[in-house]
Short mmCIF file of C-alpha atoms in Angstrom, two decimals:
data_model
loop_
_atom_site.label_atom_id
_atom_site.label_comp_id
_atom_site.label_asym_id
_atom_site.label_seq_id
_atom_site.Cartn_x
_atom_site.Cartn_y
_atom_site.Cartn_z
CA MET A 1 90.53 94.28 60.52
CA ILE A 2 87.35 92.66 59.23
CA ASP A 3 87.82 90.20 56.38
CA ASP A 4 91.27 91.77 55.83
CA VAL A 5 89.66 95.20 55.42
CA ARG A 6 90.90 98.08 57.56
CA VAL A 7 88.03 99.72 59.43
CA LEU A 8 88.34 102.93 61.40
CA ARG A 9 85.90 103.55 64.22
CA LEU A 10 85.04 107.13 65.11
CA THR A 11 82.23 108.87 66.91
CA ALA A 12 80.78 111.99 65.30
CA PHE A 13 79.34 115.14 66.86
CA SER A 14 81.31 114.73 70.07
CA SER A 15 84.90 115.07 71.22
CA ASP A 16 84.19 112.43 73.88
CA PRO A 17 84.68 108.83 72.70
CA ASP A 18 81.65 107.89 74.83
CA GLY A 19 79.38 110.51 73.24
CA GLY A 20 78.04 111.19 69.79
CA ASN A 21 77.23 108.64 67.10
CA PRO A 22 79.73 105.89 66.23
CA ALA A 23 80.49 105.18 62.58
CA GLY A 24 82.74 102.79 60.74
CA VAL A 25 84.96 104.20 57.99
CA VAL A 26 86.64 102.16 55.25
CA LEU A 27 89.00 104.38 53.28
CA ASP A 28 89.74 101.85 50.53
CA ALA A 29 86.64 100.01 49.32
CA ARG A 30 87.49 100.00 45.61
CA ASP A 31 87.39 96.22 45.32
CA LEU A 32 84.52 95.49 47.70
CA SER A 33 81.21 94.13 46.44
CA ASP A 34 77.90 95.41 47.78
CA GLU A 35 77.49 92.20 49.76
CA ARG A 36 80.92 92.53 51.37
CA MET A 37 80.26 96.14 52.33
CA ARG A 38 76.95 95.19 53.89
CA GLY A 39 78.64 92.31 55.70
CA ILE A 40 81.38 94.58 57.05
CA ALA A 41 78.76 97.09 58.20
CA ALA A 42 76.94 94.28 60.00
CA ALA A 43 80.17 93.13 61.65
CA VAL A 44 81.00 96.68 62.76
CA GLY A 45 77.48 96.91 64.20
CA TYR A 46 77.05 100.67 64.09
CA ALA A 47 74.11 102.46 62.51
CA GLU A 48 76.21 103.11 59.40
CA THR A 49 79.65 102.50 57.97
CA ALA A 50 81.03 104.71 55.19
CA PHE A 51 83.01 103.22 52.29
CA VAL A 52 85.25 105.22 49.98
CA THR A 53 84.56 103.37 46.75
CA GLU A 54 86.22 105.84 44.37
CA PRO A 55 89.48 107.34 45.63
CA PRO A 56 90.49 110.91 44.79
CA SER A 57 92.75 111.69 41.85
CA ALA A 58 95.89 113.81 41.79
CA ALA A 59 94.01 116.34 39.68
CA ASP A 60 91.08 116.53 42.12
CA PRO A 61 92.38 115.44 45.55
CA GLY A 62 89.23 116.27 47.47
CA ARG A 63 86.69 114.46 45.30
CA MET A 64 85.81 110.83 46.07
CA GLY A 65 82.93 108.40 45.80
CA VAL A 66 81.36 107.39 49.10
CA ARG A 67 78.65 104.86 49.89
CA TYR A 68 76.94 104.12 53.20
CA PHE A 69 75.67 100.83 54.59
CA SER A 70 73.69 100.02 57.71
CA PRO A 71 73.95 96.47 59.09
CA THR A 72 71.03 95.49 56.87
CA ALA A 73 71.02 97.66 53.73
CA GLU A 74 72.59 100.50 51.78
CA VAL A 75 71.59 103.98 52.96
CA PRO A 76 71.50 106.86 50.43
CA PHE A 77 73.25 109.34 52.71
CA CYS A 78 74.56 109.44 56.29
CA GLY A 79 75.59 112.70 57.91
CA HIS A 80 77.49 111.39 60.92
CA ALA A 81 79.49 108.92 58.82
CA THR A 82 80.28 111.77 56.41
CA VAL A 83 81.67 113.86 59.26
CA ALA A 84 83.62 110.86 60.58
CA THR A 85 85.12 110.13 57.14
CA ALA A 86 86.17 113.73 56.53
CA VAL A 87 87.77 114.02 59.97
CA ALA A 88 89.54 110.68 59.56
CA ILE A 89 91.15 111.87 56.32
CA ALA A 90 91.89 115.40 57.58
CA ASP A 91 93.58 113.97 60.70
CA GLY A 92 95.58 111.44 58.71
CA LEU A 93 94.07 108.45 60.49
CA GLY A 94 94.25 106.40 57.31
CA GLY A 95 97.94 106.98 56.90
CA ALA A 96 98.88 107.47 53.27
CA SER A 97 95.78 105.75 51.86
CA ILE A 98 94.04 109.08 51.20
CA PRO A 99 96.05 112.27 51.79
CA ALA A 100 94.12 115.23 53.11
CA PRO A 101 93.46 118.03 50.59
CA ALA A 102 95.63 121.05 51.34
CA ASP A 103 92.60 123.35 51.59
CA GLY A 104 90.61 120.97 53.80
CA ALA A 105 87.77 120.83 51.25
CA PHE A 106 86.12 117.61 50.09
CA LEU A 107 83.42 116.67 47.64
CA PHE A 108 81.75 113.31 48.29
CA SER A 109 79.86 111.82 45.36
CA THR A 110 76.96 109.97 47.01
CA ALA A 111 73.75 108.28 45.97
CA VAL A 112 71.86 111.56 46.59
CA GLY A 113 74.32 113.73 44.69
CA ASP A 114 77.51 115.64 45.41
CA VAL A 115 77.96 116.70 49.03
CA ARG A 116 80.54 119.38 49.84
CA ILE A 117 82.49 119.19 53.09
CA THR A 118 85.00 121.57 54.65
CA THR A 119 87.30 120.80 57.57
CA ARG A 120 89.09 123.11 59.97
CA ARG A 121 90.92 122.91 63.27
CA GLU A 122 89.28 124.32 66.38
CA GLY A 123 91.63 123.89 69.32
CA ALA A 124 92.42 120.20 69.73
CA ASN A 125 89.62 119.07 67.42
CA THR A 126 88.92 118.92 63.71
CA VAL A 127 85.46 120.17 62.78
CA ALA A 128 83.82 118.97 59.57
CA SER A 129 80.92 120.80 57.93
CA PHE A 130 78.82 119.29 55.17
CA THR A 131 76.33 121.10 52.98
CA SER A 132 73.23 119.06 52.26
CA VAL A 133 71.68 118.60 48.87
CA GLU A 134 68.76 120.90 48.00
CA PRO A 135 66.05 120.28 50.64
CA VAL A 136 62.39 119.55 49.95
CA VAL A 137 59.72 119.92 52.65
CA THR A 138 56.22 118.50 52.10
CA ASP A 139 53.06 117.69 54.04
CA ILE A 140 52.51 114.37 55.79
CA ALA A 141 49.30 112.67 54.75
CA PRO A 142 46.84 112.93 57.67
CA GLY A 143 46.36 109.17 57.88
CA VAL A 144 50.12 108.54 57.98
CA LEU A 145 50.59 111.21 60.65
CA ALA A 146 47.83 109.64 62.75
CA ARG A 147 49.57 106.26 62.53
CA LEU A 148 52.91 107.83 63.42
CA LEU A 149 51.51 109.58 66.48
CA ASP A 150 49.76 106.39 67.57
CA LEU A 151 53.07 104.54 67.23
CA LEU A 152 54.65 107.07 69.61
CA GLY A 153 51.75 107.02 72.04
CA LEU A 154 51.00 110.67 71.25
CA THR A 155 48.02 112.70 70.13
CA GLY A 156 47.80 115.88 68.14
CA GLY A 157 47.43 117.73 71.43
CA ASP A 158 50.96 116.70 72.44
CA LEU A 159 52.49 118.56 69.50
CA ASP A 160 53.79 122.12 69.63
CA ALA A 161 51.28 124.17 67.63
CA THR A 162 54.10 126.42 66.39
CA TYR A 163 55.70 123.47 64.62
CA PRO A 164 53.29 121.54 62.34
CA ALA A 165 54.45 118.06 61.36
CA ARG A 166 56.10 117.76 57.95
CA LEU A 167 58.27 115.49 55.82
CA SER A 168 61.69 117.01 55.27
CA PHE A 169 64.29 115.77 52.80
CA ALA A 170 67.92 116.94 52.86
CA GLY A 171 69.56 113.71 51.70
CA ASN A 172 67.14 111.33 53.41
CA THR A 173 63.43 111.79 54.09
CA HIS A 174 62.62 112.44 57.75
CA PRO A 175 59.17 112.97 59.22
CA VAL A 176 59.55 115.80 61.74
CA VAL A 177 57.26 116.14 64.75
CA VAL A 178 57.82 118.58 67.62
CA ILE A 179 56.49 117.84 71.10
CA ALA A 180 55.47 120.78 73.27
CA ASP A 181 55.95 119.35 76.78
CA PRO A 182 59.47 118.31 77.80
CA ALA A 183 58.16 115.53 80.04
CA ARG A 184 56.21 113.99 77.15
CA PHE A 185 59.29 114.36 74.96
CA ASP A 186 61.41 112.47 77.49
CA ALA A 187 58.82 109.80 78.20
CA PHE A 188 57.46 108.71 74.81
CA THR A 189 58.17 105.11 73.84
CA PHE A 190 57.59 103.00 70.75
CA GLU A 191 57.72 99.43 69.51
CA PRO A 192 60.81 99.16 67.27
CA ARG A 193 59.38 96.56 64.88
CA ALA A 194 56.25 98.64 64.31
CA ALA A 195 58.40 101.73 63.72
CA ARG A 196 60.57 99.87 61.21
CA ALA A 197 57.49 98.53 59.40
CA LEU A 198 56.03 102.05 59.02
CA MET A 199 59.38 103.48 57.90
CA ASP A 200 59.87 100.77 55.28
CA GLU A 201 56.30 101.12 54.04
CA GLN A 202 56.67 104.89 53.63
CA GLY A 203 60.20 104.75 52.19
CA TRP A 204 61.71 106.77 55.05
CA ALA A 205 65.37 105.79 54.68
CA GLY A 206 66.46 108.21 57.40
CA THR A 207 65.10 108.51 60.92
CA ILE A 208 61.82 109.59 62.45
CA THR A 209 62.81 112.94 63.97
CA VAL A 210 61.06 113.89 67.20
CA ALA A 211 62.16 117.27 68.54
CA HIS A 212 61.50 119.69 71.39
CA ALA A 213 62.29 123.41 71.37
CA THR A 214 64.44 124.09 74.44
CA GLY A 215 65.10 127.79 73.87
CA PRO A 216 65.75 130.40 71.18
CA GLY A 217 67.71 128.67 68.43
CA GLU A 218 68.14 125.43 70.40
CA TYR A 219 66.43 122.08 70.10
CA GLU A 220 66.75 118.60 71.51
CA ALA A 221 66.03 115.70 69.19
CA ARG A 222 65.36 112.00 69.47
CA ASN A 223 65.75 110.10 66.23
CA ILE A 224 64.02 106.76 65.86
CA PHE A 225 66.09 104.35 63.77
CA PRO A 226 65.48 100.65 64.46
CA VAL A 227 68.27 98.76 62.68
CA GLY A 228 70.24 95.84 64.06
CA THR A 229 70.57 96.35 67.82
CA LEU A 230 69.94 100.09 67.50
CA VAL A 231 66.60 101.69 68.39
CA GLU A 232 67.39 105.41 68.63
CA ASP A 233 70.21 107.08 66.73
CA PRO A 234 72.55 109.07 69.01
CA ALA A 235 73.36 111.94 66.59
CA THR A 236 71.94 112.26 63.10
CA GLY A 237 73.51 114.68 60.62
CA SER A 238 70.97 114.19 57.85
CA ALA A 239 68.13 114.71 60.33
CA ALA A 240 69.75 117.92 61.60
CA ALA A 241 69.93 119.18 58.00
CA ALA A 242 66.30 118.18 57.49
CA LEU A 243 65.31 120.00 60.69
CA GLY A 244 67.06 123.14 59.47
CA ALA A 245 65.26 122.90 56.13
CA TYR A 246 61.95 122.35 57.96
CA LEU A 247 62.46 125.46 60.11
CA ARG A 248 63.27 127.56 57.04
CA SER A 249 60.32 126.24 55.06
CA LEU A 250 57.88 127.14 57.81
CA GLY A 251 59.38 130.61 58.36
CA LEU A 252 60.47 129.72 61.91
CA VAL A 253 63.99 131.10 61.43
CA ARG A 254 65.39 134.24 59.80
CA PRO A 255 68.21 133.05 57.56
CA PRO A 256 71.08 133.12 57.69
CA GLN A 257 70.66 131.63 61.16
CA ARG A 258 72.46 129.08 63.28
CA VAL A 259 70.62 126.63 65.49
CA LEU A 260 71.99 124.02 67.86
CA VAL A 261 70.62 120.49 68.08
CA HIS A 262 71.34 118.38 71.14
CA GLN A 263 70.86 114.66 70.70
CA GLY A 264 71.82 111.36 72.33
CA ARG A 265 71.01 112.08 75.97
CA HIS A 266 68.26 109.48 75.97
CA VAL A 267 70.62 106.72 74.82
CA GLY A 268 73.59 107.72 76.96
CA ARG A 269 75.68 109.22 74.12
CA PRO A 270 75.12 113.01 74.19
CA GLY A 271 76.30 115.02 71.21
CA LEU A 272 75.92 118.44 69.62
CA LEU A 273 75.12 119.28 66.00
CA THR A 274 75.55 122.84 64.72
CA VAL A 275 73.14 123.74 61.92
CA ASP A 276 73.64 126.81 59.73
CA ILE A 277 70.56 127.69 57.69
CA PRO A 278 71.12 129.92 54.65
CA ALA A 279 68.36 131.79 52.86
CA THR A 280 68.44 129.30 49.98
CA GLY A 281 70.15 126.06 49.05
CA GLY A 282 71.56 123.27 51.16
CA VAL A 283 71.75 123.36 54.95
CA VAL A 284 75.19 123.17 56.60
CA VAL A 285 75.73 120.75 59.49
CA SER A 286 78.96 120.82 61.51
CA GLY A 287 80.52 118.70 64.21
CA THR A 288 83.66 117.10 65.51
CA ALA A 289 84.62 113.44 65.42
CA THR A 290 87.02 111.44 67.53
CA LEU A 291 88.60 108.01 67.37
CA ILE A 292 86.97 105.51 69.71
CA THR A 293 89.26 102.51 69.22
CA ASN A 294 92.63 101.67 67.77
CA PRO A 295 92.63 103.02 64.18
CA PHE A 296 92.86 99.55 62.66
CA PRO A 297 91.21 97.04 65.03
#
């Protein structure tokens, strides 16, 4: 309990409580002000906490309003908190507060539009899949890209020539850069305050996505996200959707195609994001989520 508000804590994109990306989930936020939600997110301390601000109706049991807050501000969309929220409801972790739809289908009304989610059981786990809003991929201004590479201690020669840098939006805007050499990918460092300053200046509400192609249809990603005590995000659903949109835009996949994104190894919380890229429309990101503490701490 935080300020008499029940908060679930789950980790998304992993069935291991010590892997994936932790998220807070508040299933009844109808009476919470913006300031209280931000304060609860700060107290939880994770990258984001999801708040169900408009509960479903009997006529439409899967549709609900959801907002996302980091410890410092509201975030338009958060993929891992979306997965965590859908799994929490599907698994009945909130008790009777929100019953799970019989067909396992949800529609979250978010700041970036309606996001559709499906849930299904796979063995001992519930898997949630969300479909992103319509993606948009654009060029990065050369001067901004130069500053970004300098921030990461990289040069243009460190990038994989097959994967030109772009801005990709699939709910949040993510600059995407792909490093050719795995050693450079593992070793790059950055100053968090400088990264945050550039992100705020450019209006990048998501992460800076730095990827490396590890094999056919497989990538490893590091997602820069300085907020609170966090520096790198362990598993980023919106960035995975943006990466899928980026690959499609550049003709680097043949839709419909599935790619796998590994993330979190560099921060000790490995996870796996499954990305299904259709020929048109939103990108589908799937993953599990698991409880990491008592449901109502």
